[in-house]
Coordinates of C-alpha atoms in Angstrom, one line a residue:
Chain A
X189 CA 42.2 25.9 -162.9
X190 CA 39.2 24.3 -164.5
X191 CA 39.4 20.5 -164.4
X192 CA 38.7 18.3 -167.4
X193 CA 34.9 17.8 -167.7
X194 CA 35.1 14.0 -167.2
X195 CA 37.4 14.5 -164.2
X196 CA 34.8 16.9 -162.7
X197 CA 32.1 14.3 -163.0
X198 CA 34.3 11.7 -161.2
X199 CA 35.1 14.2 -158.5
X200 CA 31.4 15.0 -158.1
X201 CA 30.6 11.2 -157.8
X202 CA 33.3 10.8 -155.3
X203 CA 32.0 13.6 -153.2
X204 CA 28.4 12.3 -153.4
X205 CA 29.5 8.8 -152.3
X206 CA 31.7 9.9 -149.4
X207 CA 29.0 12.4 -148.3
X208 CA 26.4 9.7 -147.8
X209 CA 24.4 10.5 -144.7
X210 CA 26.3 9.6 -141.6
X211 CA 24.8 6.8 -139.6
X212 CA 24.9 5.9 -135.9
X213 CA 25.4 2.5 -134.3
X214 CA 22.5 2.5 -131.9
X215 CA 20.3 0.3 -134.0
X216 CA 23.0 -2.1 -135.1
X217 CA 23.8 -5.6 -133.9
X218 CA 25.5 -8.9 -134.7
X219 CA 24.0 -12.3 -135.4
X220 CA 26.3 -15.3 -134.9
X221 CA 26.2 -17.8 -137.8
X222 CA 27.6 -20.8 -135.9
X223 CA 28.0 -23.3 -138.8
X224 CA 29.9 -20.8 -141.0
X225 CA 32.1 -19.1 -138.5
X226 CA 30.7 -15.8 -139.6
X227 CA 28.6 -13.0 -138.2
X228 CA 26.0 -10.8 -139.8
X229 CA 26.0 -7.1 -139.1
X230 CA 22.3 -6.1 -138.9
X231 CA 20.2 -3.1 -138.2
X232 CA 16.8 -3.3 -136.4
X233 CA 15.1 -0.1 -137.5
X234 CA 14.0 -1.6 -140.8
X235 CA 15.3 -5.2 -140.0
X236 CA 17.9 -5.8 -142.6
X237 CA 21.4 -7.4 -143.0
X238 CA 24.2 -5.0 -143.8
X239 CA 27.2 -7.2 -144.0
X240 CA 28.5 -10.7 -143.5
X241 CA 32.0 -11.1 -141.9
X242 CA 33.5 -14.5 -142.3
X243 CA 36.6 -16.3 -141.0
X244 CA 35.9 -16.0 -137.2
X245 CA 36.5 -19.7 -136.4
X246 CA 34.3 -22.0 -134.3
X247 CA 31.4 -19.8 -133.2
X248 CA 29.2 -22.4 -131.4
X249 CA 28.2 -20.6 -128.2
X250 CA 29.9 -17.4 -129.2
X251 CA 29.0 -14.2 -127.4
X252 CA 29.6 -10.5 -128.0
X253 CA 30.3 -7.3 -126.0
X254 CA 30.4 -3.8 -127.4
X255 CA 32.8 -0.9 -127.1
X256 CA 31.1 2.0 -125.3
X257 CA 30.7 4.0 -128.6
X258 CA 28.9 1.0 -130.1
X259 CA 31.4 1.0 -133.0
X260 CA 33.1 -2.3 -132.3
X261 CA 31.8 -5.7 -131.4
X262 CA 34.1 -8.1 -129.6
X263 CA 33.2 -11.7 -130.5
X264 CA 34.3 -14.5 -128.2
X265 CA 34.5 -17.8 -130.1
X266 CA 34.4 -21.2 -128.6
X267 CA 37.8 -22.0 -130.0
X268 CA 39.5 -19.3 -128.0
X269 CA 39.3 -16.7 -130.9
X270 CA 38.7 -13.1 -130.0
X271 CA 37.6 -10.9 -132.9
X272 CA 37.1 -7.2 -133.0
X273 CA 34.5 -6.3 -135.6
X274 CA 34.0 -2.7 -137.0
X275 CA 30.2 -2.4 -137.4
X276 CA 30.2 0.8 -139.5
X277 CA 32.9 -0.2 -142.0
X278 CA 31.6 -3.8 -142.0
X279 CA 35.0 -5.4 -141.5
X280 CA 37.1 -7.4 -139.2
X281 CA 39.4 -5.0 -137.4
X282 CA 41.6 -7.5 -135.5
X283 CA 41.6 -11.1 -134.5
X284 CA 43.6 -13.2 -132.1
X285 CA 43.6 -16.7 -130.9
X286 CA 44.0 -16.3 -127.2
X287 CA 43.3 -19.8 -125.7
X288 CA 42.2 -23.4 -126.6
X289 CA 38.6 -23.4 -125.4
X290 CA 36.8 -20.3 -124.3
X291 CA 33.4 -19.6 -123.0
X292 CA 32.7 -15.8 -122.8
X293 CA 34.0 -12.4 -122.1
X294 CA 33.3 -8.9 -120.6
X295 CA 34.4 -5.3 -121.2
X296 CA 35.6 -3.2 -118.3
X297 CA 33.7 -0.2 -116.8
X298 CA 36.0 2.3 -118.6
X299 CA 35.8 0.4 -121.9
X300 CA 39.6 -0.1 -122.1
X301 CA 39.9 -3.8 -121.2
X302 CA 38.5 -7.0 -122.6
X303 CA 38.5 -10.0 -120.3
X304 CA 38.0 -13.5 -121.7
X305 CA 37.2 -16.6 -119.6
X306 CA 38.7 -19.9 -120.7
X307 CA 38.1 -23.6 -120.0
X308 CA 41.4 -24.7 -121.5
X309 CA 43.8 -23.5 -120.0
X310 CA 41.4 -22.5 -117.2
X311 CA 41.5 -18.9 -116.3
X312 CA 40.9 -15.3 -117.4
X313 CA 43.0 -13.3 -119.7
X314 CA 42.8 -9.5 -120.0
X315 CA 43.5 -7.6 -123.2
X316 CA 43.6 -4.0 -124.3
X317 CA 40.3 -3.2 -126.1
X318 CA 42.2 -0.9 -128.6
X319 CA 44.5 -3.5 -130.2
X320 CA 43.8 -6.7 -128.3
X321 CA 47.4 -6.8 -127.0
X322 CA 47.8 -8.8 -123.8
X323 CA 47.7 -7.1 -120.4
X324 CA 47.6 -9.8 -117.8
X325 CA 46.8 -13.5 -117.3
X326 CA 45.0 -14.9 -114.3
X327 CA 45.3 -18.7 -114.3
X328 CA 42.4 -20.2 -112.3
X329 CA 44.4 -22.3 -109.8
X330 CA 42.6 -23.1 -106.6
X331 CA 43.9 -23.2 -103.1
X332 CA 45.2 -26.8 -103.6
X333 CA 47.0 -26.0 -106.8
X334 CA 44.4 -27.5 -109.2
X335 CA 43.4 -25.7 -112.4
X336 CA 39.7 -25.0 -113.0
X337 CA 37.5 -24.0 -115.8
X338 CA 36.1 -20.5 -115.6
X339 CA 32.4 -19.6 -116.1
X340 CA 30.1 -16.6 -115.4
X341 CA 32.5 -13.8 -116.1
X342 CA 30.9 -10.3 -115.8
X343 CA 32.0 -6.7 -115.5
X344 CA 31.2 -4.8 -112.3
X345 CA 31.4 -1.2 -111.2
X346 CA 34.7 -0.2 -109.8
X347 CA 36.6 -1.5 -112.8
X348 CA 36.1 -5.0 -111.6
X349 CA 35.6 -8.4 -113.2
X350 CA 33.8 -11.2 -111.3
X351 CA 33.8 -14.9 -112.3
X352 CA 33.4 -18.4 -110.9
X353 CA 35.7 -21.5 -110.9
X354 CA 33.6 -24.4 -111.9
X355 CA 35.9 -27.1 -110.8
X356 CA 37.0 -25.4 -107.6
X357 CA 33.8 -24.0 -106.2
X358 CA 35.3 -20.5 -105.9
X359 CA 34.2 -16.9 -106.9
X360 CA 36.9 -14.4 -107.7
X361 CA 36.5 -10.6 -107.7
X362 CA 39.3 -8.9 -109.7
X363 CA 39.9 -5.2 -109.4
X364 CA 41.7 -4.1 -112.6
X365 CA 42.1 -0.4 -111.7
X366 CA 45.8 -1.0 -112.1
X367 CA 45.5 -3.5 -114.9
X368 CA 49.0 -4.9 -114.8
X369 CA 48.7 -5.6 -111.1
X370 CA 45.1 -6.6 -110.5
X371 CA 44.0 -7.3 -106.9
X372 CA 42.1 -10.6 -106.6
X373 CA 39.6 -11.3 -103.7
X374 CA 38.7 -15.0 -103.6
X375 CA 35.7 -16.7 -102.0
X376 CA 36.1 -20.4 -101.5
X377 CA 33.6 -23.2 -100.9
X378 CA 30.8 -21.2 -102.5
X379 CA 28.7 -24.2 -103.6
X380 CA 29.2 -27.2 -105.8
X381 CA 30.0 -26.7 -109.5
X382 CA 28.9 -23.2 -110.5
X383 CA 28.0 -23.3 -114.2
X384 CA 27.0 -19.8 -115.1
X385 CA 26.3 -16.4 -113.4
X386 CA 24.6 -13.1 -113.7
X387 CA 25.0 -9.6 -112.3
X388 CA 22.0 -7.5 -111.6
X389 CA 21.5 -4.5 -113.8
X390 CA 22.6 -2.1 -111.0
X391 CA 25.9 -4.0 -110.8
X392 CA 25.4 -4.9 -107.1
X393 CA 24.5 -8.6 -106.9
X394 CA 26.4 -11.4 -108.4
X395 CA 24.5 -14.7 -108.5
X396 CA 25.9 -18.0 -109.8
X397 CA 23.9 -21.1 -110.6
X398 CA 25.1 -24.4 -109.1
X399 CA 24.9 -27.7 -110.9
X400 CA 26.3 -29.9 -108.2
X401 CA 23.5 -29.0 -105.7
X402 CA 20.1 -27.4 -105.7
X403 CA 20.3 -23.7 -105.4
X404 CA 22.4 -20.7 -106.3
X405 CA 25.1 -18.6 -104.6
X406 CA 24.8 -14.9 -104.0
X407 CA 27.6 -12.3 -103.5
X408 CA 26.8 -8.6 -102.6
X409 CA 29.5 -6.6 -104.4
X410 CA 28.7 -3.6 -102.2
X411 CA 29.5 -5.6 -99.1
X412 CA 32.2 -8.1 -100.0
X413 CA 32.9 -8.6 -96.2
X414 CA 29.6 -10.3 -95.9
X415 CA 30.9 -13.2 -98.1
X416 CA 28.9 -15.5 -100.2
X417 CA 25.5 -16.9 -99.2
X418 CA 23.5 -19.9 -100.7
X419 CA 20.1 -18.9 -101.9
X420 CA 17.1 -21.0 -102.9
X421 CA 19.0 -24.1 -101.6
X422 CA 17.0 -27.2 -102.0
X423 CA 14.5 -25.9 -104.5
X424 CA 14.2 -29.4 -106.0
X425 CA 14.0 -31.1 -102.6
X426 CA 11.7 -34.1 -102.5
X427 CA 11.4 -34.2 -106.2
X428 CA 13.2 -36.4 -108.7
X429 CA 15.6 -34.3 -110.8
X430 CA 14.7 -34.3 -114.4
X431 CA 17.5 -34.8 -116.9
X432 CA 19.0 -31.6 -118.4
X433 CA 19.7 -31.7 -122.1
X434 CA 21.1 -28.3 -122.2
X435 CA 22.6 -26.2 -119.5
X436 CA 20.6 -23.1 -118.6
X437 CA 22.1 -19.6 -119.1
X438 CA 21.9 -17.0 -116.4
X439 CA 23.7 -14.2 -118.2
X440 CA 20.6 -13.0 -120.0
X441 CA 19.2 -11.8 -116.7
X442 CA 15.5 -11.5 -116.2
X443 CA 15.1 -8.8 -113.5
X444 CA 11.6 -7.2 -113.5
X445 CA 11.1 -4.6 -110.7
X446 CA 12.1 -6.3 -107.5
X447 CA 11.9 -9.8 -108.9
X448 CA 14.4 -12.0 -110.6
X449 CA 13.2 -14.9 -112.7
X450 CA 15.8 -17.7 -112.9
X451 CA 15.8 -21.0 -114.7
X452 CA 15.7 -24.0 -112.4
X453 CA 18.0 -26.9 -113.2
X454 CA 16.4 -30.3 -113.5
X455 CA 12.9 -28.9 -113.1
X456 CA 10.6 -27.4 -115.6
X457 CA 10.2 -24.2 -113.7
X458 CA 11.3 -20.6 -113.3
X459 CA 12.2 -19.6 -109.8
X460 CA 11.1 -16.2 -108.7
X461 CA 13.2 -14.4 -106.2
X462 CA 12.8 -11.1 -104.3
X463 CA 16.1 -9.2 -105.1
X464 CA 16.0 -7.3 -101.7
X465 CA 16.0 -10.4 -99.6
X466 CA 17.1 -13.1 -102.1
X467 CA 14.3 -15.3 -100.8
X468 CA 12.1 -17.4 -103.1
X469 CA 8.7 -15.8 -103.7
X470 CA 7.2 -18.1 -106.3
X471 CA 7.6 -20.5 -109.1
X472 CA 6.3 -20.6 -112.6
X473 CA 5.5 -24.0 -114.2
X474 CA 6.8 -24.4 -117.7
X475 CA 6.6 -26.9 -120.5
X476 CA 10.2 -27.9 -120.4
X477 CA 13.7 -27.3 -119.1
X478 CA 14.3 -23.5 -119.5
X479 CA 17.5 -22.3 -121.1
X480 CA 17.2 -18.5 -121.3
X481 CA 14.7 -16.4 -119.3
X482 CA 15.0 -12.9 -120.6
X483 CA 13.0 -9.8 -119.4
X484 CA 11.6 -7.5 -122.0
X485 CA 13.0 -3.9 -121.5
X486 CA 10.7 -2.6 -118.8
X487 CA 10.3 -6.1 -117.3
X488 CA 6.6 -6.7 -118.0
X489 CA 7.1 -10.0 -119.7
X490 CA 9.7 -12.7 -119.4
X491 CA 10.5 -14.7 -122.5
X492 CA 11.7 -18.3 -122.0
X493 CA 13.2 -20.8 -124.5
X494 CA 13.9 -24.4 -123.9
X495 CA 16.4 -27.3 -124.0
X496 CA 16.0 -30.2 -126.4
X497 CA 13.5 -31.7 -127.1
X498 CA 11.3 -28.6 -126.5
X499 CA 13.7 -26.3 -128.4
X500 CA 10.9 -25.3 -130.9
X501 CA 8.9 -23.4 -128.3
X502 CA 8.9 -20.2 -126.4
X503 CA 6.7 -19.3 -123.4
X504 CA 6.0 -15.8 -122.3
X505 CA 5.5 -15.2 -118.6
X506 CA 3.7 -12.1 -117.2
X507 CA 5.9 -10.8 -114.3
X508 CA 2.9 -9.4 -112.3
X509 CA 0.7 -12.5 -112.4
X510 CA 3.6 -14.9 -112.6
X511 CA 1.6 -16.9 -115.2
X512 CA 2.4 -18.1 -118.7
X513 CA 0.4 -15.8 -120.9
X514 CA 1.6 -16.9 -124.3
X515 CA 2.8 -20.1 -126.0
X516 CA 4.7 -19.7 -129.2
X517 CA 6.1 -22.2 -131.7
X518 CA 8.3 -20.1 -133.9
X519 CA 10.2 -22.9 -135.5
X520 CA 12.9 -25.5 -134.8
X521 CA 16.1 -24.9 -132.8
X522 CA 15.2 -21.7 -130.9
X523 CA 18.6 -20.7 -129.5
X524 CA 18.4 -17.0 -128.5
X525 CA 16.2 -14.0 -128.2
X526 CA 17.2 -10.3 -128.3
X527 CA 15.0 -7.3 -127.7
X528 CA 15.3 -3.9 -129.4
X529 CA 16.4 -1.2 -126.9
X530 CA 12.8 -0.2 -125.9
X531 CA 11.4 -3.6 -126.4
X532 CA 8.8 -3.3 -129.2
X533 CA 10.4 -6.1 -131.2
X534 CA 12.2 -9.3 -130.4
X535 CA 14.6 -11.2 -132.7
X536 CA 14.5 -15.0 -132.3
X537 CA 17.2 -17.2 -133.8
X538 CA 16.1 -20.5 -135.3
X539 CA 19.2 -22.6 -135.7
X540 CA 17.6 -25.5 -137.5
X541 CA 15.6 -23.4 -140.0
X542 CA 18.5 -21.1 -141.0
X543 CA 16.6 -18.0 -140.2
X544 CA 15.9 -15.3 -137.6
X545 CA 12.3 -14.5 -136.8
X546 CA 11.2 -11.0 -135.8
X547 CA 8.2 -10.7 -133.6
X548 CA 6.2 -7.8 -132.2
X549 CA 6.1 -8.0 -128.5
X550 CA 2.8 -6.2 -128.0
X551 CA 0.7 -8.9 -129.7
X552 CA 3.3 -11.7 -130.4
X553 CA 2.7 -11.4 -134.1
X554 CA 5.4 -12.1 -136.7
X555 CA 6.8 -9.0 -138.4
X556 CA 9.4 -10.6 -140.6
X557 CA 12.2 -13.0 -141.0
X558 CA 15.8 -12.9 -142.3
X559 CA 18.0 -15.7 -143.6
X560 CA 21.0 -16.7 -141.6
X561 CA 23.2 -19.8 -141.6
X562 CA 22.4 -21.7 -138.3
X563 CA 22.0 -18.5 -136.3
X564 CA 22.7 -18.7 -132.6
X565 CA 23.4 -15.7 -130.4
X566 CA 21.9 -12.3 -131.3
X567 CA 23.5 -9.2 -129.7
X568 CA 22.4 -5.6 -130.2
X569 CA 24.6 -2.6 -129.5
X570 CA 22.3 -1.4 -126.7
X571 CA 24.4 -3.8 -124.6
X572 CA 27.3 -1.4 -124.8
X573 CA 25.6 0.8 -122.1
X574 CA 24.5 -2.0 -119.8
X575 CA 26.4 -3.3 -116.8
X576 CA 27.1 -7.0 -117.1
X577 CA 26.2 -7.4 -120.8
Chain B
X299 CA 17.3 -46.7 -167.2
X300 CA 16.7 -50.2 -168.4
X301 CA 18.0 -53.2 -166.4
X302 CA 18.1 -56.7 -167.8
X303 CA 15.1 -58.5 -166.1
X304 CA 17.3 -61.5 -165.3
X305 CA 19.8 -59.3 -163.4
X306 CA 16.9 -57.5 -161.7
X307 CA 15.4 -60.8 -160.5
X308 CA 18.8 -62.0 -159.3
X309 CA 19.3 -58.7 -157.4
X310 CA 15.9 -58.9 -155.8
X311 CA 16.5 -62.4 -154.7
X312 CA 19.9 -61.4 -153.2
X313 CA 18.2 -58.6 -151.3
X314 CA 15.5 -60.9 -150.0
X315 CA 18.1 -63.5 -148.9
X316 CA 20.3 -60.9 -147.2
X317 CA 17.2 -59.7 -145.4
X318 CA 16.1 -63.1 -144.3
X319 CA 19.6 -64.2 -143.2
X320 CA 20.2 -60.9 -141.5
X321 CA 23.3 -60.2 -143.6
X322 CA 25.0 -57.2 -142.0
X323 CA 27.2 -54.5 -143.1
X324 CA 30.3 -53.9 -140.9
X325 CA 29.6 -51.9 -137.8
X326 CA 25.8 -52.0 -138.0
X327 CA 23.7 -53.5 -135.2
X328 CA 20.4 -55.3 -135.2
X329 CA 18.4 -52.1 -135.7
X330 CA 21.1 -50.1 -137.5
X331 CA 19.7 -46.7 -138.4
X332 CA 18.6 -46.0 -142.0
X333 CA 20.6 -43.6 -144.1
X334 CA 18.2 -40.7 -143.4
X335 CA 18.2 -41.4 -139.7
X336 CA 22.0 -41.4 -139.8
X337 CA 21.9 -37.9 -141.1
X338 CA 19.7 -36.9 -138.2
X339 CA 22.0 -38.6 -135.7
X340 CA 25.0 -36.7 -137.1
X341 CA 23.0 -33.5 -136.6
X342 CA 22.1 -34.5 -133.1
X343 CA 25.7 -35.2 -132.3
X344 CA 26.9 -31.8 -133.6
X345 CA 24.0 -29.7 -132.2
X346 CA 22.7 -31.3 -129.0
X347 CA 25.7 -33.3 -127.8
X348 CA 27.8 -30.4 -129.1
X349 CA 26.0 -28.0 -126.7
X350 CA 27.9 -29.6 -123.8
X351 CA 30.8 -31.4 -125.5
X352 CA 31.6 -28.6 -128.0
X353 CA 30.4 -28.4 -131.6
X354 CA 33.6 -30.1 -132.8
X355 CA 33.2 -32.5 -129.8
X356 CA 36.7 -31.5 -128.6
X357 CA 35.2 -30.8 -125.1
X358 CA 33.4 -28.0 -123.3
X359 CA 31.4 -28.3 -120.2
X360 CA 31.5 -32.1 -120.9
X361 CA 34.7 -33.9 -121.8
X362 CA 36.2 -34.4 -125.3
X363 CA 34.5 -37.2 -127.3
X364 CA 37.2 -37.3 -130.0
X365 CA 38.6 -40.7 -131.1
X366 CA 41.9 -39.9 -129.4
X367 CA 40.0 -40.3 -126.1
X368 CA 37.4 -42.9 -127.0
X369 CA 38.9 -45.2 -129.6
X370 CA 40.5 -47.6 -127.1
X371 CA 37.5 -47.6 -124.7
X372 CA 35.0 -50.4 -124.4
X373 CA 32.1 -49.8 -126.9
X374 CA 29.5 -51.2 -124.6
X375 CA 30.5 -48.8 -121.8
X376 CA 30.1 -45.8 -124.2
X377 CA 26.7 -47.1 -125.3
X378 CA 25.6 -47.4 -121.7
X379 CA 26.7 -43.8 -120.9
X380 CA 24.8 -42.5 -124.0
X381 CA 21.6 -44.4 -123.2
X382 CA 21.6 -44.0 -119.4
X383 CA 23.7 -41.0 -118.8
X384 CA 26.0 -40.7 -115.7
X385 CA 24.0 -40.2 -112.6
X386 CA 25.3 -37.4 -110.5
X387 CA 26.9 -35.6 -113.4
X388 CA 25.5 -33.3 -116.2
X389 CA 25.5 -36.2 -118.7
X390 CA 21.8 -36.9 -119.3
X391 CA 20.2 -40.2 -120.5
X392 CA 19.3 -40.3 -124.2
X393 CA 17.2 -43.5 -124.1
X394 CA 14.0 -41.6 -124.6
X395 CA 15.3 -40.4 -128.0
X396 CA 17.7 -43.1 -129.1
X397 CA 17.3 -46.9 -129.7
X398 CA 20.1 -49.2 -128.7
X399 CA 21.0 -49.6 -132.4
X400 CA 21.3 -45.9 -132.8
X401 CA 23.4 -45.6 -129.7
X402 CA 25.7 -48.3 -131.0
X403 CA 26.0 -46.6 -134.3
X404 CA 26.9 -43.3 -132.5
X405 CA 29.4 -45.0 -130.2
X406 CA 31.1 -46.7 -133.1
X407 CA 31.2 -43.5 -135.0
X408 CA 32.7 -41.6 -132.1
X409 CA 35.4 -44.3 -131.7
X410 CA 36.3 -44.4 -135.4
X411 CA 39.5 -42.5 -136.3
X412 CA 38.1 -41.8 -139.7
X413 CA 34.3 -42.0 -139.8
X414 CA 33.0 -42.6 -143.4

């Protein structure tokens, strides 16, 4: 049968559009637009915006993890919203409101579970990554029956999740191999007021920052029987603590070779730690209170942004010399930095200027800029393959 | 636009008198912030205070600053916390960045059930 000529043209058009070259997700990412409750789906090969997805609720401090195929981004909103975004189709796949006040999330080693940490009600809730249906609730109730806010939630090898109880000074290691009946190992009295945590890229060491005392607490996930140990305790000793206008983040780990670079609290410094011994090996003086210290892929340079009133600045630290090698003033309200997978470019969000700046890491020059409404976090799909991110 | 010169003179005189006699608008302090500065203060509240207290100020790492919590409190106490922080906690002092008038304006705004 010969189709009507006009029909044939339509058929041809249809074929042409559906046969557009397939595209991967390895160069995609999400930029949070905090004021609008929306996210931008972007690509960083030629630095452009592909879609905007709105209606995701309160996204101040939102964070993202990715499915292992890099197709879906799971967005954790401040208001307890959990949204699953389809990066290729450019649409919201599913959204639930899972708590009142949430702080972050993680994806399990096998990619099947999403864990969300909450302030209100304090605890961790675990969902199926496929349809966001609920699997299990872990209320953060301490040994004396008091509820606590949860911070520093990360995934760890062995289908585990690790997190800290801010108001109870505990660290919990949850084995979710049998997700409905997870086994929980609790460490108590770990140090006063953990506020955030990181896991090293090899998935071995969990380190939580303490607000209530100088120092951090370390847990070796290969040797849980050794228990938790304070590290760098008293790094501010003998010095007046400077006020902190924004809490530092540890989750954007800066591990370069054998060294970890961690933001100090109440001091304008990065602390340098040997990750074999967890002893302090140096300090880097900075211009203000650091918020994020993020290592470029490869670890040569550490990029640092700052709390108010220095949140218009970035300093770049050389990991070999432990010296500041570059001072940058990209614009007002620097909130986050994200590197392309091999580190030739960095995207910088400028909340107060409604744009994202794109810089070349080799010479710190500006490559371009994109409009975004009060951009905060930037998350590239390369995270889907990294432990703890 | 053309304004009758008599009315203009009267208006100017009124302005002058209100300035000299320190006539106040309700809720404003000695050094009440200008309209432009108020805009900046609202941004500061949402962005910087919001980084600990939540963008909607409903609470985060720091407690809720919504009127349900603060409206019945002593305003002077709130002003003191804003200017000098709470030693031993994460609440920092804002005195380096805010005048007393600005802190008062912020405190009053936080307590108001229906600001503006």
